[in-house]
């Protein structure tokens, strides 16, 4: 049986679902595209839901109009972290076996464990977990705690993997190799492409996990399969970044090595004119 899963950094559920801007309209089309893929599980990062229960309920109601046959679980940033920041959400088809839902605390530094960055579903045969990895920030002000986060996250995934196979997705905020970024030469000191972040991601793969896009598409750089972009993120501040294919591949579907051979599809999902993050599709 083939299962379909989609991961997407949406950059605000509220803006996508209830916004009135032209970008919101483009985001809503992406929501419709994901719905039409008929996924078993949808993982969403950077939801930006806050403690305003009435407002959040309205946002989730709008989301569930597109996914009426799904169960929703989420995790929000909470004090001492700032609210309305980061956050993750997962939808799973109600016909699936009921998973155990956990909101892991991994011993991360600063307020990272309070920022709603991880959700995990435990199904009978596997774990599906999503992450919104902390960005090292402007001037790399958060690079050191980010390194500690990476170590904590790796140990967490290893613990899951020791119990049953893992499917891990999300915005990992790192382009692992030079072929994962359009302009590597000018970005070696940029957040998301420092030596430290790239090394930590390599250690994660070495700990027993497979980058499924690379397993299927090899060393494709710039484009793959009929001139489709390898990148999953295009900066909004650079209006022509998508037209020029000047992007980064920072969103991933990882699997435990022992099930990587079962993956048939791992690729970005077309978002038309919309810049920022693309959803990523996995079939296994």
Coordinates of C-alpha atoms in Angstrom, one line a residue:
X1 CA 0.0 0.0 0.0
X2 CA 1.3 3.4 -0.9
X3 CA 1.0 6.3 1.6
X4 CA 1.1 9.9 0.6
X5 CA 2.5 12.6 3.0
X6 CA 3.0 16.3 2.5
X7 CA 5.1 18.8 4.6
X8 CA 4.9 22.6 4.2
X9 CA 6.2 25.6 6.0
X10 CA 3.1 27.8 5.5
X11 CA 4.4 31.0 7.1
X12 CA 1.2 31.8 9.0
X13 CA -2.0 29.8 8.8
X14 CA -4.0 33.0 9.4
X15 CA -2.4 34.8 6.4
X16 CA -2.9 31.9 4.1
X17 CA -6.5 31.1 5.1
X18 CA -8.0 34.4 6.1
X19 CA -5.8 37.0 4.6
X20 CA -6.9 39.4 1.8
X21 CA -3.7 40.0 0.0
X22 CA -2.6 38.7 -3.3
X23 CA 0.0 36.5 -1.6
X24 CA -2.8 35.0 0.6
X25 CA -4.7 34.1 -2.5
X26 CA -1.6 32.3 -3.9
X27 CA -1.2 30.5 -0.5
X28 CA -4.8 29.4 -0.6
X29 CA -4.2 27.8 -4.0
X30 CA -1.3 25.8 -2.4
X31 CA -3.7 24.6 0.3
X32 CA -6.0 23.4 -2.4
X33 CA -3.2 21.7 -4.2
X34 CA -2.2 19.8 -1.1
X35 CA -5.9 18.8 -0.5
X36 CA -6.0 17.5 -4.1
X37 CA -3.0 15.3 -3.5
X38 CA -5.2 13.3 -1.1
X39 CA -2.5 12.9 1.5
X40 CA -2.7 10.5 4.5
X41 CA -0.7 13.0 6.6
X42 CA -0.1 16.7 6.3
X43 CA 2.6 18.4 8.4
X44 CA 2.7 22.2 8.6
X45 CA 5.4 24.4 10.1
X46 CA 5.4 28.0 11.2
X47 CA 1.7 28.1 11.9
X48 CA 2.0 31.2 14.1
X49 CA -1.1 30.4 16.1
X50 CA -1.2 32.2 19.5
X51 CA -3.1 32.0 22.7
X52 CA -6.2 33.8 21.4
X53 CA -8.4 30.8 21.5
X54 CA -11.3 32.4 19.6
X55 CA -9.1 33.6 16.8
X56 CA -7.2 30.3 16.6
X57 CA -10.4 28.4 16.5
X58 CA -11.6 30.4 13.5
X59 CA -8.3 29.8 11.7
X60 CA -8.5 26.1 12.3
X61 CA -12.2 26.0 11.3
X62 CA -11.1 27.6 8.0
X63 CA -8.4 24.9 7.5
X64 CA -10.7 22.0 8.3
X65 CA -13.1 23.1 5.5
X66 CA -10.4 21.8 3.2
X67 CA -9.7 18.7 5.2
X68 CA -13.0 17.5 6.7
X69 CA -12.0 13.8 6.9
X70 CA -8.9 14.5 8.9
X71 CA -8.0 14.9 12.6
X72 CA -6.0 18.0 13.6
X73 CA -3.3 18.3 16.3
X74 CA -1.1 21.3 16.9
X75 CA 1.6 22.7 19.1
X76 CA 2.0 26.4 19.8
X77 CA 4.7 28.7 21.1
X78 CA 4.1 29.5 24.7
X79 CA 5.8 31.5 27.5
X80 CA 8.6 32.0 28.3
X81 CA 8.9 31.9 24.4
X82 CA 7.0 34.6 22.6
X83 CA 3.5 33.6 21.4
X84 CA 2.3 33.8 17.8
X85 CA 5.7 32.5 16.8
X86 CA 6.9 29.3 15.1
X87 CA 4.4 26.5 15.8
X88 CA 3.6 23.1 14.1
X89 CA 0.5 21.3 13.1
X90 CA -0.4 17.9 11.7
X91 CA -3.4 16.5 10.0
X92 CA -4.0 12.7 9.7
X93 CA -6.7 10.9 7.9
X94 CA -9.4 9.7 10.3
X95 CA -9.5 6.3 8.6
X96 CA -5.9 5.6 9.7
X97 CA -5.1 3.8 12.9
X98 CA -5.4 6.3 15.8
X99 CA -1.8 7.5 16.5
X100 CA -0.3 8.5 19.8
X101 CA 0.4 12.2 19.7
X102 CA 3.5 13.6 21.5
X103 CA 4.9 17.1 21.8
X104 CA 8.5 16.4 22.5
X105 CA 10.8 18.4 24.7
X106 CA 14.3 17.5 23.7
X107 CA 16.4 19.4 26.2
X108 CA 17.0 22.3 23.8
X109 CA 18.6 25.5 25.0
X110 CA 17.1 29.0 25.3
X111 CA 13.3 28.9 24.8
X112 CA 13.5 26.5 21.8
X113 CA 11.6 23.7 23.6
X114 CA 8.8 26.2 24.3
X115 CA 8.4 27.4 20.7
X116 CA 6.1 24.6 19.4
X117 CA 8.7 23.3 17.0
X118 CA 8.0 19.6 17.1
X119 CA 5.1 17.2 16.8
X120 CA 5.2 13.4 16.6
X121 CA 2.6 10.8 15.6
X122 CA 3.2 7.2 16.6
X123 CA 1.4 4.8 14.3
X124 CA 1.5 1.0 14.8
X125 CA 4.3 0.6 12.2
X126 CA 6.2 3.9 12.2
X127 CA 6.7 7.3 13.7
X128 CA 5.8 10.4 11.6
X129 CA 7.4 13.5 13.1
X130 CA 7.7 17.1 11.9
X131 CA 10.2 19.8 12.9
X132 CA 10.6 23.5 12.4
X133 CA 14.3 23.9 13.2
X134 CA 15.4 27.2 14.8
X135 CA 17.0 29.6 12.4
X136 CA 20.5 30.8 13.4
X137 CA 19.3 34.3 12.8
X138 CA 20.7 37.6 11.4
X139 CA 24.3 37.9 12.3
X140 CA 24.2 34.2 13.4
X141 CA 23.1 35.3 16.9
X142 CA 21.5 31.9 17.5
X143 CA 24.1 29.7 15.9
X144 CA 25.6 28.3 19.1
X145 CA 22.2 27.3 20.6
X146 CA 21.1 26.0 17.2
X147 CA 24.1 23.6 17.3
X148 CA 22.9 22.3 20.7
X149 CA 19.4 21.9 19.2
X150 CA 20.8 19.9 16.3
X151 CA 22.5 17.5 18.8
X152 CA 19.4 17.1 20.9
X153 CA 17.2 16.5 17.8
X154 CA 19.6 13.9 16.4
X155 CA 19.5 12.0 19.7
X156 CA 15.7 12.3 19.8
X157 CA 15.3 10.8 16.3
X158 CA 17.8 8.0 17.1
X159 CA 15.6 7.1 20.1
X160 CA 12.6 6.8 17.9
X161 CA 14.5 4.8 15.3
X162 CA 15.5 2.3 17.9
X163 CA 11.8 1.5 18.4
X164 CA 10.4 1.6 14.9
X165 CA 11.0 3.2 11.5
X166 CA 10.9 7.0 11.3
X167 CA 9.6 9.4 8.7
X168 CA 10.8 12.9 9.7
X169 CA 9.9 16.0 7.8
X170 CA 10.0 19.8 8.0
X171 CA 11.9 23.0 7.6
X172 CA 15.4 22.0 8.7
X173 CA 16.8 25.5 8.0
X174 CA 19.9 24.1 6.3
X175 CA 21.1 23.5 2.8
X176 CA 23.3 20.5 3.3
X177 CA 25.5 20.5 0.2
X178 CA 26.6 23.1 -2.3
X179 CA 24.2 21.5 -4.8
X180 CA 21.3 22.4 -2.4
X181 CA 21.8 26.2 -2.9
X182 CA 21.9 28.3 -6.0
X183 CA 24.7 30.6 -4.8
X184 CA 27.0 28.6 -2.4
X185 CA 30.0 30.8 -2.9
X186 CA 28.4 33.9 -1.4
X187 CA 26.5 32.2 1.4
X188 CA 29.1 30.3 3.5
X189 CA 28.6 32.7 6.4
X190 CA 24.8 32.9 6.0
X191 CA 22.3 31.3 8.4
X192 CA 21.4 28.0 6.9
X193 CA 24.6 27.4 5.1
X194 CA 27.4 27.7 7.8
X195 CA 29.9 24.9 8.2
X196 CA 28.4 24.1 11.6
X197 CA 24.8 23.7 10.4
X198 CA 25.9 21.6 7.3
X199 CA 28.1 19.4 9.5
X200 CA 25.3 18.8 12.0
X201 CA 22.9 17.8 9.2
X202 CA 25.5 15.4 7.9
X203 CA 25.8 13.8 11.4
X204 CA 22.0 13.4 11.4
X205 CA 22.2 11.4 8.2
X206 CA 25.1 9.4 9.5
X207 CA 23.0 8.5 12.5
X208 CA 20.8 6.2 10.3
X209 CA 18.7 8.5 8.2
X210 CA 18.2 9.0 4.4
X211 CA 17.6 12.3 2.6
X212 CA 14.9 10.8 0.3
X213 CA 15.1 13.5 -2.4
X214 CA 18.8 12.8 -2.9
X215 CA 18.2 9.0 -2.8
X216 CA 15.8 9.3 -5.8
X217 CA 17.3 12.3 -7.7
X218 CA 21.0 11.8 -7.0
X219 CA 23.2 14.8 -7.4
X220 CA 20.7 16.9 -9.4
X221 CA 21.7 20.6 -9.1
X222 CA 19.4 23.5 -10.0
X223 CA 16.9 21.3 -11.8
X224 CA 15.8 17.7 -12.0
X225 CA 13.2 15.8 -14.1
X226 CA 12.0 17.9 -17.0
X227 CA 13.4 21.2 -15.7
X228 CA 11.8 21.2 -12.3
X229 CA 13.6 23.1 -9.6
X230 CA 15.3 21.2 -6.8
X231 CA 14.8 24.1 -4.4
X232 CA 12.2 24.3 -1.7
X233 CA 12.6 28.0 -0.6
X234 CA 12.8 31.2 -2.6
X235 CA 13.3 34.5 -0.7
X236 CA 10.3 36.8 -0.9
X237 CA 12.6 39.8 -0.6
X238 CA 14.2 39.0 -3.9
X239 CA 11.2 39.4 -6.4
X240 CA 12.9 37.4 -9.2
X241 CA 14.4 34.6 -7.1
X242 CA 12.0 32.1 -8.3
X243 CA 12.1 33.2 -11.9
X244 CA 15.9 33.0 -11.8
X245 CA 15.8 29.7 -9.8
X246 CA 17.9 31.3 -7.1
X247 CA 16.7 29.2 -4.2
X248 CA 17.7 26.9 -1.3
X249 CA 16.7 23.3 -0.5
X250 CA 16.1 23.4 3.2
X251 CA 12.9 21.3 3.6
X252 CA 13.3 17.6 3.7
X253 CA 11.7 14.2 4.1
X254 CA 14.1 11.9 5.9
X255 CA 13.4 8.2 6.6
X256 CA 15.1 5.6 8.6
X257 CA 17.7 3.9 6.3
X258 CA 15.9 0.6 6.5
X259 CA 12.8 1.8 4.8
X260 CA 14.3 4.3 2.4
X261 CA 14.1 1.8 -0.4
X262 CA 10.3 1.9 -0.1
X263 CA 10.1 5.6 -1.1
X264 CA 8.8 6.1 -4.6
X265 CA 8.4 9.9 -4.7
X266 CA 10.2 12.7 -2.9
X267 CA 10.0 16.1 -4.4
X268 CA 8.8 19.7 -4.1
X269 CA 5.2 20.6 -5.0
X270 CA 4.7 23.3 -7.6
X271 CA 3.3 26.6 -6.1
X272 CA 3.1 28.7 -9.3
X273 CA 4.0 32.3 -8.7
X274 CA 4.1 32.0 -4.9
X275 CA 7.6 32.4 -3.4
X276 CA 8.8 31.4 0.1
X277 CA 8.6 27.6 1.0
X278 CA 7.2 24.9 -1.3
X279 CA 5.4 21.9 0.1
X280 CA 7.3 18.6 -0.2
X281 CA 5.7 15.4 -1.2
X282 CA 6.6 11.9 -0.1
X283 CA 5.1 8.6 -1.3
X284 CA 6.1 5.4 0.4

